[in-house]
Amino acid sequence: MSIKVLLAVDGSVVSDRATDRLIAFKRAGVPFEATLMTVQPFMSIEAQAMHLQSYGQEAMKSARARLDAAGIPYETHIAMGPAGVRICEFADAGGFELIVLGTKGLGWVNTVLVGSVAKHVIESSNAPVLLVR
């Protein structure tokens, strides 16, 4: 029996580490089905039509290459809006059993001032969350 895992990435080095953690699951023999997700900020209608898919694909480029090299099949999903909200909505709707994402570890002051996707996901998700630094 495999678990449904949602890997949320943004193209950062921390996202690469989260992807590598998921790859380590495979090496350890953990059976899972992976979905790779990225969330882009709100854009105008014109920008959406022209750029949403290309920006989303660029944000997933490194994670896709890593998963491909490890022989891990996956689906992809690109969303737009507030990242933490969209990740939780998609995870709930898809029945995901684990969310894996990186955290930049900004610290308490920056989290209060600018918010944090990871903080929102751990506080709002119905699924367990694995944060990777």
Steps between C-alpha positions, in 0.01 A plus 500: 500500500643838402434842649405810302772762539475864392841660440461880493793685340594853398827443315720589796795313650278410796247348258784292355573367848132414548507316166814315608322393823219348291761321288647361824158347575521305175852380579372383840225301330208717611219454246339828393323679217642848442341819376724800441335838557599862470298813570555822311396845626186669370538638149287708267281312252746585222800379700316181595434417136861564404710396797336283768598166349854611408564653844358191667706263286813703579429479874471120470799453266756393759259275691389335176859431399576348841187282502562390139860406581381297799241321287207630705177544304293805590215721392524879494270780604543875460277733701479874548435702814615492861732198509413363845128520433526337157725220629253415779198519269663271242622256766151476653323463166747236382501294818875533548639322804825699528618844388874553453639850462804706577515783746743785480513522881452876499452511873226640720540869413490450123211254530295759686590778256472325164315175570615151420369234265637224721341654811163521329518142374593350837224697672228438239569164338291194577793281388830451680771740380871429461703822499853485361760768573 
